[in-house]
Amino acid sequence: MNMKKMIFIAFLSVCFLLVTAGTALAEGAGDLDTDPEGPELSLDVVNLLAPAQNFLSGRSWLMVAGIDTILFEGIPNTGLKIRGLKEVFIAPSPLGGALGAPVQQAGGPVGLVPFRDPAPAFSRNILVTRDFSQFPFQTEPHLAVDPDNPDHLVLGVIDFGFPAVSTYVSIDGGETWEGPFQVPFLVDDLGSGGDPVVGFDRKGNIHYASISIGVEEFSVGPLVGSTLVSSISVSRSEDGGFTWPQTVDSSRSRLETQNLSTDELGRTRGTIITSFFDKPWMAIGPHPEDSQKDVIYVTYTDFQIAYEIGWVGELPFLGVPVMNTTIRLVRSEDGGDTWSQPLDISPTVRRTFGSGDQPAGYDVGTGVKRVVQGSQPVVAPDGTVYVAWLDTTDDDSQEGLGEIYVARSEDGGESFTQPIRASVFNEVGFRPRSSFFRFWGSAFPQIAIGPEEEIYIVYAARPSDNPRDDADIFFISSLDRGENWSRPLRINGDEGAALQFFPAIDVDPNGVVHVMWGDMRDDPA
């Protein structure tokens, strides 16, 4: 093989992440560069997290994709790059018009999706969030109710007008709202990655879990660059959600190296491993051995991506990546001041790209196209903790079969039982075929628990009896502490192929189960 061909192969290897795994930061930098020839290729813009891009949630995905410009320092108007959203979120409109300024015609603006009047059991719709910038997007709302005062509500939300996540507070049962009140991300980080989850403890304190995004630089031999890292940050408010003076790092991802050595030619060998924590969820409940003490539990997905350092002559390159995912849990018994070491809840599963060799030390898991994601904990009245998550199985992610697993802890989250498979179903795709939004998260299990420790889960899946239908909502239950599960019951009542998505579930004190979801039966277009 001649030297030109060897150099070209090495160049393609370095560019692998930019071309095959998702464009990411290099594309984002190109959008901001004024040079018509575009930015020069350098290892500093290679996105080590690109293989995980389509499996991340919310704002983290936008950051890794280079669409959320909060990552680019020195930009006066941070927010979303609308051009980057068009392939997923913005449907083509024959009427034209800029985003945020719909075409006007007699009778008012067009292009806005109409919504149904609420059912008789519900109040009128109340607009909670407020717009403060040119990016009028608020997403991923999560609501908590004060157990000692049902009129006290706190709403956590991502607001793309701010680098931090926000809260809104109501003290009259939702009639009026105050806010937004920003919840700080960690000092020295760039901004919040979203995934807001709020919850009350029995002292009336409110805890807010989310993702905080930072950058870690690395230098391994001749390789110099940087990568995004994330923390699962938890904030606490002691005044009802109006101020958030304390934000702590419950767990942080990192970049590390493994098996570094120097070969006979003096070239660095080994593996670069970067990790990223995503999709946190929080639950608060009594300690099983001290019913007067609350424990805060946070679960999340650890994405670890490994690259072998290779050489063609004097030119280094990064090999084909291998991605491992694990569901992990951290816990706090002192109100969120200190946190335990992360505990593995799920097995570590593997996803490979291309035909590269497995990096040393990463021969784990049983599949080559498998991901675990979307965990959710819940605490029973007696302090037993249950965690549910999605396993995409070996037939690839966002297609084929998916499975839901549940594990149980009876010692306050210090150890868990072996996971039990609760359901097998046809996994939904990255986005539905009929709409321009990302909805794979609809397959993540939503779990709730009843007063007698009945366990209920809802999720979205593709029905096997209608190939035109991209998703229905299914319900499963266990009455024996998660050991056995009912057959899936489809709970949306339409008989056609309308899309259902994003389910949620809760159980009231009387044991009545309540489920809600998004439904397109009245708006198939």
Short mmCIF file of C-alpha atoms in Angstrom, two decimals:
data_model
loop_
_atom_site.label_atom_id
_atom_site.label_comp_id
_atom_site.label_asym_id
_atom_site.label_seq_id
_atom_site.Cartn_x
_atom_site.Cartn_y
_atom_site.Cartn_z
CA MET A 1 0.00 0.00 0.00
CA ASN A 2 1.54 3.36 -0.98
CA MET A 3 1.98 6.20 1.52
CA LYS A 4 -0.70 8.45 -0.05
CA LYS A 5 -3.28 5.71 0.30
CA MET A 6 -2.25 5.05 3.90
CA ILE A 7 -2.55 8.75 4.80
CA PHE A 8 -5.96 8.91 3.13
CA ILE A 9 -7.19 5.90 5.14
CA ALA A 10 -5.95 7.50 8.36
CA PHE A 11 -7.68 10.76 7.46
CA LEU A 12 -10.96 8.89 6.93
CA SER A 13 -10.57 7.21 10.32
CA VAL A 14 -10.14 10.56 12.07
CA CYS A 15 -13.19 11.90 10.21
CA PHE A 16 -15.32 8.85 11.08
CA LEU A 17 -17.14 10.63 13.90
CA LEU A 18 -17.83 13.68 11.76
CA VAL A 19 -19.20 11.75 8.80
CA THR A 20 -20.84 8.54 9.96
CA ALA A 21 -21.86 9.24 13.53
CA GLY A 22 -23.71 12.49 13.25
CA THR A 23 -21.82 15.69 12.13
CA ALA A 24 -22.28 17.28 15.59
CA LEU A 25 -19.89 20.00 16.75
CA ALA A 26 -18.04 20.36 13.48
CA GLU A 27 -21.33 21.13 11.76
CA GLY A 28 -22.27 23.56 14.50
CA ALA A 29 -18.94 25.36 14.24
CA GLY A 30 -19.40 25.62 10.49
CA ASP A 31 -22.73 27.38 10.95
CA LEU A 32 -21.07 30.02 13.10
CA ASP A 33 -17.92 30.52 11.01
CA THR A 34 -17.73 33.52 8.68
CA ASP A 35 -15.03 31.98 6.51
CA PRO A 36 -16.74 30.85 3.27
CA GLU A 37 -14.37 27.92 3.05
CA GLY A 38 -15.49 26.70 6.48
CA PRO A 39 -13.42 25.71 9.53
CA GLU A 40 -10.25 23.68 9.25
CA LEU A 41 -10.47 20.06 10.33
CA SER A 42 -8.85 19.49 13.70
CA LEU A 43 -9.14 16.92 16.45
CA ASP A 44 -10.53 19.68 18.67
CA VAL A 45 -13.82 19.63 16.73
CA VAL A 46 -14.14 15.85 16.52
CA ASN A 47 -17.23 14.98 18.54
CA LEU A 48 -16.43 11.96 20.71
CA LEU A 49 -20.08 11.71 21.79
CA ALA A 50 -21.51 11.56 18.28
CA PRO A 51 -22.21 7.78 18.43
CA ALA A 52 -24.60 8.42 21.35
CA GLN A 53 -26.32 11.37 19.72
CA ASN A 54 -29.64 9.81 18.74
CA PHE A 55 -29.99 8.01 22.08
CA LEU A 56 -29.67 11.08 24.28
CA SER A 57 -32.66 12.96 25.62
CA GLY A 58 -33.90 16.52 25.33
CA ARG A 59 -31.44 19.37 25.36
CA SER A 60 -28.42 17.06 25.69
CA TRP A 61 -29.19 15.67 22.26
CA LEU A 62 -29.43 19.19 20.82
CA MET A 63 -26.07 20.12 22.36
CA VAL A 64 -24.29 17.04 21.05
CA ALA A 65 -25.88 17.62 17.65
CA GLY A 66 -24.56 21.19 17.63
CA ILE A 67 -28.07 22.67 17.43
CA ASP A 68 -28.13 24.31 20.86
CA THR A 69 -25.62 27.15 20.55
CA ILE A 70 -25.15 27.51 24.31
CA LEU A 71 -21.97 25.49 23.74
CA PHE A 72 -20.31 28.16 21.63
CA GLU A 73 -18.74 30.84 23.78
CA GLY A 74 -18.78 34.44 22.64
CA ILE A 75 -22.10 34.21 20.81
CA PRO A 76 -24.28 37.11 21.98
CA ASN A 77 -27.64 35.45 21.33
CA THR A 78 -27.45 31.86 22.51
CA GLY A 79 -30.30 29.50 21.90
CA LEU A 80 -31.44 27.14 19.18
CA LYS A 81 -30.12 27.14 15.64
CA ILE A 82 -33.41 26.92 13.80
CA ARG A 83 -31.82 25.63 10.61
CA GLY A 84 -30.55 22.61 12.50
CA LEU A 85 -34.04 21.75 13.71
CA LYS A 86 -35.78 21.58 10.38
CA GLU A 87 -35.14 17.89 9.72
CA VAL A 88 -36.82 16.75 12.91
CA PHE A 89 -39.06 19.39 14.40
CA ILE A 90 -40.24 21.87 11.77
CA ALA A 91 -42.67 20.58 9.18
CA PRO A 92 -42.58 22.16 5.71
CA SER A 93 -45.37 24.69 5.25
CA PRO A 94 -46.82 25.67 1.88
CA LEU A 95 -47.80 28.98 3.48
CA GLY A 96 -44.26 30.03 4.30
CA GLY A 97 -43.55 32.46 7.11
CA ALA A 98 -40.77 32.68 9.66
CA LEU A 99 -40.75 30.73 12.86
CA GLY A 100 -42.53 32.70 15.54
CA ALA A 101 -44.27 34.87 12.93
CA PRO A 102 -46.99 32.77 11.26
CA VAL A 103 -48.52 34.00 8.04
CA GLN A 104 -51.45 36.33 8.68
CA GLN A 105 -54.75 36.04 6.93
CA ALA A 106 -58.33 37.00 7.58
CA GLY A 107 -59.39 35.42 10.81
CA GLY A 108 -55.92 35.43 12.40
CA PRO A 109 -52.64 33.51 12.12
CA VAL A 110 -52.45 30.19 10.35
CA GLY A 111 -50.02 27.33 10.71
CA LEU A 112 -50.65 26.89 14.43
CA VAL A 113 -51.93 23.48 15.48
CA PRO A 114 -55.40 23.81 17.04
CA PHE A 115 -56.09 22.11 20.35
CA ARG A 116 -59.26 20.57 21.66
CA ASP A 117 -61.29 22.15 24.41
CA PRO A 118 -60.54 20.33 27.66
CA ALA A 119 -62.83 17.56 28.80
CA PRO A 120 -65.62 18.54 31.23
CA ALA A 121 -63.63 17.16 34.16
CA PHE A 122 -60.83 19.68 33.56
CA SER A 123 -60.52 23.45 33.92
CA ARG A 124 -59.77 25.79 31.07
CA ASN A 125 -56.20 25.71 29.74
CA ILE A 126 -53.86 28.06 31.59
CA LEU A 127 -50.64 29.26 29.98
CA VAL A 128 -47.92 28.93 32.63
CA THR A 129 -44.63 29.78 30.91
CA ARG A 130 -43.51 33.19 29.63
CA ASP A 131 -41.26 34.14 26.72
CA PHE A 132 -38.20 36.34 27.30
CA SER A 133 -36.17 35.86 24.12
CA GLN A 134 -36.30 35.12 20.41
CA PHE A 135 -36.46 31.39 21.24
CA PRO A 136 -40.00 30.89 22.61
CA PHE A 137 -39.62 27.22 23.48
CA GLN A 138 -40.33 25.64 26.86
CA THR A 139 -40.12 21.87 26.95
CA GLU A 140 -40.11 18.78 29.20
CA PRO A 141 -42.37 20.10 31.98
CA HIS A 142 -42.46 18.16 35.24
CA LEU A 143 -44.91 18.97 38.03
CA ALA A 144 -44.72 18.34 41.79
CA VAL A 145 -47.37 18.85 44.47
CA ASP A 146 -46.62 19.71 48.09
CA PRO A 147 -47.83 16.69 50.14
CA ASP A 148 -48.78 19.02 53.01
CA ASN A 149 -50.50 21.64 50.85
CA PRO A 150 -52.13 20.49 47.58
CA ASP A 151 -52.51 24.13 46.47
CA HIS A 152 -48.73 24.49 46.34
CA LEU A 153 -47.43 23.39 42.92
CA VAL A 154 -43.94 23.62 41.43
CA LEU A 155 -43.28 23.18 37.71
CA GLY A 156 -39.80 22.43 36.36
CA VAL A 157 -39.13 23.21 32.71
CA ILE A 158 -36.42 23.73 30.10
CA ASP A 159 -36.57 27.27 28.69
CA PHE A 160 -34.43 27.87 25.62
CA GLY A 161 -34.34 31.56 26.46
CA PHE A 162 -32.01 30.77 29.37
CA PRO A 163 -28.87 28.65 29.83
CA ALA A 164 -30.36 27.26 33.07
CA VAL A 165 -33.53 25.29 33.74
CA SER A 166 -36.40 27.13 35.42
CA THR A 167 -39.31 26.74 37.82
CA TYR A 168 -42.77 28.24 38.07
CA VAL A 169 -44.67 28.28 41.36
CA SER A 170 -48.39 28.34 42.14
CA ILE A 171 -49.82 28.69 45.66
CA ASP A 172 -53.48 28.64 44.61
CA GLY A 173 -53.82 25.21 43.04
CA GLY A 174 -52.68 26.29 39.59
CA GLU A 175 -54.97 29.29 39.06
CA THR A 176 -52.03 31.70 38.91
CA TRP A 177 -48.30 31.17 38.52
CA GLU A 178 -45.14 33.08 39.38
CA GLY A 179 -41.86 32.71 37.50
CA PRO A 180 -39.63 31.82 35.86
CA PHE A 181 -37.08 31.29 38.61
CA GLN A 182 -33.78 29.97 37.28
CA VAL A 183 -32.15 26.93 38.85
CA PRO A 184 -28.34 27.27 38.59
CA PHE A 185 -26.22 24.72 36.79
CA LEU A 186 -22.85 23.82 38.29
CA VAL A 187 -20.12 26.43 38.57
CA ASP A 188 -17.61 26.26 35.67
CA ASP A 189 -20.05 24.36 33.43
CA LEU A 190 -21.53 25.78 30.21
CA GLY A 191 -25.22 25.34 30.87
CA SER A 192 -28.03 22.97 31.64
CA GLY A 193 -28.68 19.87 29.57
CA GLY A 194 -32.29 19.74 30.73
CA ASP A 195 -34.22 16.67 31.86
CA PRO A 196 -35.86 18.52 34.76
CA VAL A 197 -37.45 16.45 37.55
CA VAL A 198 -38.90 18.07 40.69
CA GLY A 199 -40.05 16.49 43.95
CA PHE A 200 -40.98 17.38 47.54
CA ASP A 201 -39.64 15.73 50.66
CA ARG A 202 -41.72 15.50 53.82
CA LYS A 203 -40.00 18.56 55.32
CA GLY A 204 -41.42 20.71 52.52
CA ASN A 205 -38.10 21.12 50.71
CA ILE A 206 -38.17 20.87 46.91
CA HIS A 207 -35.43 19.01 45.05
CA TYR A 208 -34.66 19.57 41.38
CA ALA A 209 -32.62 17.05 39.37
CA SER A 210 -31.28 17.94 35.93
CA ILE A 211 -28.18 17.68 33.72
CA SER A 212 -25.30 20.16 33.92
CA ILE A 213 -23.01 20.28 30.87
CA GLY A 214 -19.29 21.02 30.90
CA VAL A 215 -16.20 20.49 28.75
CA GLU A 216 -13.13 18.41 29.54
CA GLU A 217 -9.95 18.84 27.55
CA PHE A 218 -7.64 15.91 26.89
CA SER A 219 -4.14 15.25 25.64
CA VAL A 220 -3.03 11.71 24.88
CA GLY A 221 0.31 11.59 23.09
CA PRO A 222 -0.14 13.70 19.96
CA LEU A 223 -3.96 13.73 20.28
CA VAL A 224 -5.31 16.98 21.73
CA GLY A 225 -8.97 17.90 21.95
CA SER A 226 -11.99 18.29 24.19
CA THR A 227 -15.29 16.57 24.83
CA LEU A 228 -18.55 17.30 26.56
CA VAL A 229 -19.06 15.87 30.03
CA SER A 230 -22.19 15.91 32.15
CA SER A 231 -23.19 15.91 35.79
CA ILE A 232 -26.45 14.87 37.36
CA SER A 233 -26.97 18.05 39.37
CA VAL A 234 -29.50 18.31 42.20
CA SER A 235 -30.71 21.65 43.59
CA ARG A 236 -32.71 22.31 46.73
CA SER A 237 -35.19 25.07 47.56
CA GLU A 238 -36.35 25.67 51.13
CA ASP A 239 -38.74 28.54 50.34
CA GLY A 240 -41.29 26.84 48.13
CA GLY A 241 -39.40 26.91 44.83
CA PHE A 242 -38.74 30.64 44.54
CA THR A 243 -34.99 30.50 45.18
CA TRP A 244 -32.41 27.76 44.63
CA PRO A 245 -29.25 28.62 46.58
CA GLN A 246 -27.70 25.14 46.55
CA THR A 247 -26.79 23.00 43.53
CA VAL A 248 -24.60 19.94 44.06
CA ASP A 249 -23.00 17.38 41.80
CA SER A 250 -24.47 13.97 42.60
CA SER A 251 -22.44 12.19 39.90
CA ARG A 252 -20.20 13.36 37.04
CA SER A 253 -19.01 11.74 33.84
CA ARG A 254 -15.38 11.98 32.79
CA LEU A 255 -12.84 11.23 30.12
CA GLU A 256 -10.18 8.64 30.92
CA THR A 257 -7.53 6.55 29.24
CA GLN A 258 -6.86 2.84 29.50
CA ASN A 259 -3.88 0.58 28.75
CA LEU A 260 -1.65 3.45 27.64
CA SER A 261 1.77 2.35 26.38
CA THR A 262 4.45 3.29 23.88
CA ASP A 263 5.27 0.96 21.01
CA GLU A 264 8.74 0.25 19.62
CA LEU A 265 8.53 3.36 17.43
CA GLY A 266 7.68 5.63 20.35
CA ARG A 267 4.02 6.00 19.37
CA THR A 268 1.27 6.18 22.00
CA ARG A 269 -1.09 3.21 22.12
CA GLY A 270 -4.16 2.58 24.21
CA THR A 271 -7.83 3.49 24.53
CA ILE A 272 -9.61 6.82 25.04
CA ILE A 273 -12.89 6.43 26.93
CA THR A 274 -15.39 9.25 27.26
CA SER A 275 -18.64 9.03 29.20
CA PHE A 276 -21.83 11.06 29.35
CA PHE A 277 -24.69 10.83 31.85
CA ASP A 278 -28.20 11.26 30.48
CA LYS A 279 -31.89 10.94 31.32
CA PRO A 280 -31.92 11.37 35.10
CA TRP A 281 -35.10 10.66 37.05
CA MET A 282 -35.69 11.25 40.74
CA ALA A 283 -37.89 9.70 43.43
CA ILE A 284 -38.13 10.57 47.13
CA GLY A 285 -39.49 8.23 49.79
CA PRO A 286 -39.08 6.82 53.30
CA HIS A 287 -36.02 4.86 54.35
CA PRO A 288 -37.02 1.18 54.82
CA GLU A 289 -35.40 1.04 58.27
CA ASP A 290 -36.35 4.54 59.46
CA SER A 291 -39.76 5.63 58.25
CA GLN A 292 -39.18 9.19 59.56
CA LYS A 293 -36.20 9.75 57.24
CA ASP A 294 -36.50 10.43 53.51
CA VAL A 295 -34.07 9.12 50.91
CA ILE A 296 -33.58 10.82 47.54
CA TYR A 297 -32.92 8.42 44.65
CA VAL A 298 -31.68 9.48 41.21
CA THR A 299 -31.21 7.07 38.31
CA TYR A 300 -29.60 7.84 34.96
CA THR A 301 -27.95 6.25 31.91
CA ASP A 302 -24.16 6.14 31.67
CA PHE A 303 -23.01 6.23 28.03
CA GLN A 304 -19.36 5.13 27.74
CA ILE A 305 -17.68 5.36 24.33
CA ALA A 306 -14.25 3.84 23.74
CA TYR A 307 -11.76 4.48 20.90
CA GLU A 308 -8.50 2.71 20.18
CA ILE A 309 -5.58 4.95 19.22
CA GLY A 310 -4.17 3.75 15.91
CA TRP A 311 -1.39 4.84 13.58
CA VAL A 312 -0.68 4.91 9.87
CA GLY A 313 2.98 5.83 9.66
CA GLU A 314 3.40 9.01 11.71
CA LEU A 315 -0.28 9.94 11.55
CA PRO A 316 -2.48 9.01 14.56
CA PHE A 317 -6.17 8.25 14.27
CA LEU A 318 -9.07 7.12 16.44
CA GLY A 319 -10.54 3.72 15.65
CA VAL A 320 -14.15 2.67 15.26
CA PRO A 321 -15.99 3.36 18.54
CA VAL A 322 -17.66 0.92 20.90
CA MET A 323 -20.49 2.26 23.09
CA ASN A 324 -21.55 0.71 26.39
CA THR A 325 -24.62 1.79 28.36
CA THR A 326 -25.57 1.10 31.98
CA ILE A 327 -28.45 2.23 34.20
CA ARG A 328 -26.98 3.60 37.45
CA LEU A 329 -28.36 4.95 40.75
CA VAL A 330 -27.13 7.42 43.34
CA ARG A 331 -28.84 8.17 46.66
CA SER A 332 -28.77 10.77 49.42
CA GLU A 333 -29.90 10.39 53.03
CA ASP A 334 -29.10 13.96 54.14
CA GLY A 335 -31.41 16.04 51.98
CA GLY A 336 -29.15 16.11 48.93
CA ASP A 337 -25.99 17.45 50.60
CA THR A 338 -23.94 14.31 49.93
CA TRP A 339 -24.43 11.39 47.56
CA SER A 340 -23.47 7.73 47.39
CA GLN A 341 -21.16 6.20 44.83
CA PRO A 342 -23.02 5.16 41.64
CA LEU A 343 -24.52 1.66 41.77
CA ASP A 344 -25.15 -0.41 38.62
CA ILE A 345 -28.82 -1.38 38.33
CA SER A 346 -28.83 -2.89 34.84
CA PRO A 347 -26.25 -5.01 33.07
CA THR A 348 -23.78 -3.12 30.88
CA VAL A 349 -24.72 -3.67 27.24
CA ARG A 350 -22.71 -3.00 24.11
CA ARG A 351 -23.31 -1.29 20.79
CA THR A 352 -20.64 -1.44 18.08
CA PHE A 353 -20.25 0.59 14.90
CA GLY A 354 -18.74 -0.77 11.72
CA SER A 355 -16.46 -3.79 11.95
CA GLY A 356 -13.77 -2.48 14.29
CA ASP A 357 -12.20 -4.64 16.97
CA GLN A 358 -13.41 -4.47 20.56
CA PRO A 359 -11.16 -2.13 22.63
CA ALA A 360 -9.24 -3.81 25.41
CA GLY A 361 -11.17 -4.16 28.65
CA TYR A 362 -14.57 -3.53 27.07
CA ASP A 363 -15.66 -7.06 26.25
CA VAL A 364 -18.94 -6.81 28.17
CA GLY A 365 -22.62 -7.18 27.42
CA THR A 366 -24.26 -9.63 25.10
CA GLY A 367 -25.33 -7.61 22.07
CA VAL A 368 -23.70 -5.55 19.36
CA LYS A 369 -26.66 -3.20 18.66
CA ARG A 370 -28.05 -2.82 22.16
CA VAL A 371 -28.77 0.17 24.43
CA VAL A 372 -30.41 0.59 27.84
CA GLN A 373 -32.06 3.96 28.46
CA GLY A 374 -35.01 5.76 30.05
CA SER A 375 -34.86 4.60 33.67
CA GLN A 376 -37.40 5.67 36.27
CA PRO A 377 -37.44 4.93 40.04
CA VAL A 378 -40.42 4.84 42.38
CA VAL A 379 -40.60 4.34 46.17
CA ALA A 380 -43.28 2.22 47.88
CA PRO A 381 -44.87 3.29 51.19
CA ASP A 382 -42.64 0.82 53.05
CA GLY A 383 -39.45 2.21 51.48
CA THR A 384 -38.97 -0.47 48.81
CA VAL A 385 -37.46 1.03 45.66
CA TYR A 386 -38.30 -0.12 42.13
CA VAL A 387 -36.45 0.95 38.97
CA ALA A 388 -37.76 0.35 35.43
CA TRP A 389 -35.94 0.92 32.13
CA LEU A 390 -35.96 0.15 28.40
CA ASP A 391 -33.65 -2.45 26.86
CA THR A 392 -33.56 -2.22 23.05
CA THR A 393 -32.34 -5.87 22.68
CA ASP A 394 -29.79 -7.15 20.18
CA ASP A 395 -31.80 -6.37 17.04
CA ASP A 396 -30.78 -2.68 17.05
CA SER A 397 -32.31 0.34 18.72
CA GLN A 398 -35.43 2.20 17.62
CA GLU A 399 -36.52 -0.84 15.63
CA GLY A 400 -37.30 -4.52 16.17
CA LEU A 401 -38.18 -5.71 19.68
CA GLY A 402 -37.78 -3.79 22.91
CA GLU A 403 -38.03 -4.98 26.51
CA ILE A 404 -38.85 -3.37 29.85
CA TYR A 405 -36.97 -4.55 32.94
CA VAL A 406 -37.63 -3.85 36.62
CA ALA A 407 -35.28 -4.29 39.60
CA ARG A 408 -36.14 -3.99 43.31
CA SER A 409 -34.25 -2.81 46.40
CA GLU A 410 -35.35 -3.51 49.96
CA ASP A 411 -32.35 -1.92 51.73
CA GLY A 412 -32.66 1.73 50.72
CA GLY A 413 -30.95 1.43 47.35
CA GLU A 414 -27.76 -0.19 48.61
CA SER A 415 -28.38 -3.34 46.52
CA PHE A 416 -30.92 -4.53 43.94
CA THR A 417 -32.41 -7.81 42.84
CA GLN A 418 -31.63 -9.28 39.45
CA PRO A 419 -33.71 -7.46 36.81
CA ILE A 420 -36.99 -9.09 35.82
CA ARG A 421 -38.38 -8.70 32.32
CA ALA A 422 -41.80 -7.07 32.57
CA SER A 423 -42.74 -6.75 28.89
CA VAL A 424 -41.62 -7.45 25.31
CA PHE A 425 -42.97 -5.22 22.55
CA ASN A 426 -42.36 -3.72 19.11
CA GLU A 427 -40.08 -0.75 19.69
CA VAL A 428 -41.00 2.67 18.29
CA GLY A 429 -38.67 4.58 15.97
CA PHE A 430 -36.72 7.80 16.31
CA ARG A 431 -39.73 9.76 15.05
CA PRO A 432 -43.17 8.77 13.75
CA ARG A 433 -43.74 8.50 10.03
CA SER A 434 -46.60 11.02 10.18
CA SER A 435 -45.10 13.87 12.21
CA PHE A 436 -42.00 16.01 12.63
CA PHE A 437 -40.98 15.38 16.21
CA ARG A 438 -38.72 12.99 18.04
CA PHE A 439 -40.71 10.46 20.06
CA TRP A 440 -38.49 7.46 20.86
CA GLY A 441 -38.76 8.45 24.53
CA SER A 442 -42.40 7.33 24.39
CA ALA A 443 -41.07 3.78 24.78
CA PHE A 444 -39.37 4.61 28.09
CA PRO A 445 -41.40 3.02 30.90
CA GLN A 446 -43.42 5.34 33.14
CA ILE A 447 -43.88 3.69 36.53
CA ALA A 448 -46.22 4.35 39.46
CA ILE A 449 -47.05 2.54 42.68
CA GLY A 450 -50.30 2.09 44.57
CA PRO A 451 -51.04 2.18 48.32
CA GLU A 452 -50.77 -1.63 48.54
CA GLU A 453 -47.52 -1.72 46.55
CA GLU A 454 -49.27 -2.47 43.28
CA ILE A 455 -46.84 -1.57 40.47
CA TYR A 456 -48.10 -0.06 37.22
CA ILE A 457 -46.20 0.80 34.02
CA VAL A 458 -47.28 2.48 30.79
CA TYR A 459 -45.30 2.84 27.57
CA ALA A 460 -45.77 3.35 23.85
CA ALA A 461 -45.22 0.52 21.36
CA ARG A 462 -45.99 -0.37 17.78
CA PRO A 463 -49.05 -2.64 17.70
CA SER A 464 -48.50 -5.98 15.99
CA ASP A 465 -51.97 -6.03 14.41
CA ASN A 466 -51.75 -2.74 12.45
CA PRO A 467 -48.57 -2.01 10.46
CA ARG A 468 -49.85 1.51 9.65
CA ASP A 469 -49.92 2.46 13.34
CA ASP A 470 -46.62 3.84 14.69
CA ALA A 471 -47.58 3.72 18.39
CA ASP A 472 -50.32 2.85 20.87
CA ILE A 473 -50.23 3.13 24.66
CA PHE A 474 -49.91 -0.10 26.65
CA PHE A 475 -50.38 -0.84 30.35
CA ILE A 476 -48.89 -3.62 32.51
CA SER A 477 -49.12 -4.31 36.23
CA SER A 478 -47.65 -6.46 39.00
CA LEU A 479 -49.31 -7.38 42.27
CA ASP A 480 -46.41 -9.39 43.75
CA ARG A 481 -43.58 -6.83 44.07
CA GLY A 482 -42.51 -7.05 40.45
CA GLU A 483 -42.00 -10.80 40.30
CA ASN A 484 -44.74 -11.41 37.72
CA TRP A 485 -46.41 -9.06 35.24
CA SER A 486 -49.73 -8.92 33.45
CA ARG A 487 -50.09 -9.15 29.70
CA PRO A 488 -49.94 -5.74 27.97
CA LEU A 489 -53.31 -4.01 27.70
CA ARG A 490 -53.81 -1.38 25.00
CA ILE A 491 -55.59 1.53 26.68
CA ASN A 492 -56.20 4.05 23.88
CA GLY A 493 -59.66 3.37 22.49
CA ASP A 494 -59.36 4.31 18.82
CA GLU A 495 -59.54 1.57 16.22
CA GLY A 496 -57.54 3.33 13.48
CA ALA A 497 -53.89 4.14 12.95
CA ALA A 498 -53.75 7.46 14.83
CA LEU A 499 -50.55 8.11 16.73
CA GLN A 500 -50.40 7.97 20.54
CA PHE A 501 -47.27 9.07 22.40
CA PHE A 502 -45.64 10.35 25.64
CA PRO A 503 -47.73 8.55 28.29
CA ALA A 504 -47.67 9.37 32.00
CA ILE A 505 -49.19 7.58 34.98
CA ASP A 506 -50.00 8.19 38.63
CA VAL A 507 -52.05 6.56 41.40
CA ASP A 508 -54.21 8.53 43.83
CA PRO A 509 -54.43 7.74 47.58
CA ASN A 510 -57.54 5.62 46.96
CA GLY A 511 -55.62 3.35 44.58
CA VAL A 512 -57.25 4.71 41.39
CA VAL A 513 -54.87 4.66 38.43
CA HIS A 514 -54.74 7.73 36.17
CA VAL A 515 -53.04 7.70 32.75
CA MET A 516 -52.61 10.48 30.19
CA TRP A 517 -50.94 10.62 26.79
CA GLY A 518 -50.68 12.61 23.57
CA ASP A 519 -53.21 11.55 20.94
CA MET A 520 -53.54 12.48 17.24
CA ARG A 521 -56.85 10.78 16.49
CA ASP A 522 -58.51 14.20 15.89
CA ASP A 523 -55.60 15.60 13.87
CA PRO A 524 -54.14 12.86 11.67
CA ALA A 525 -52.21 15.37 9.51
#
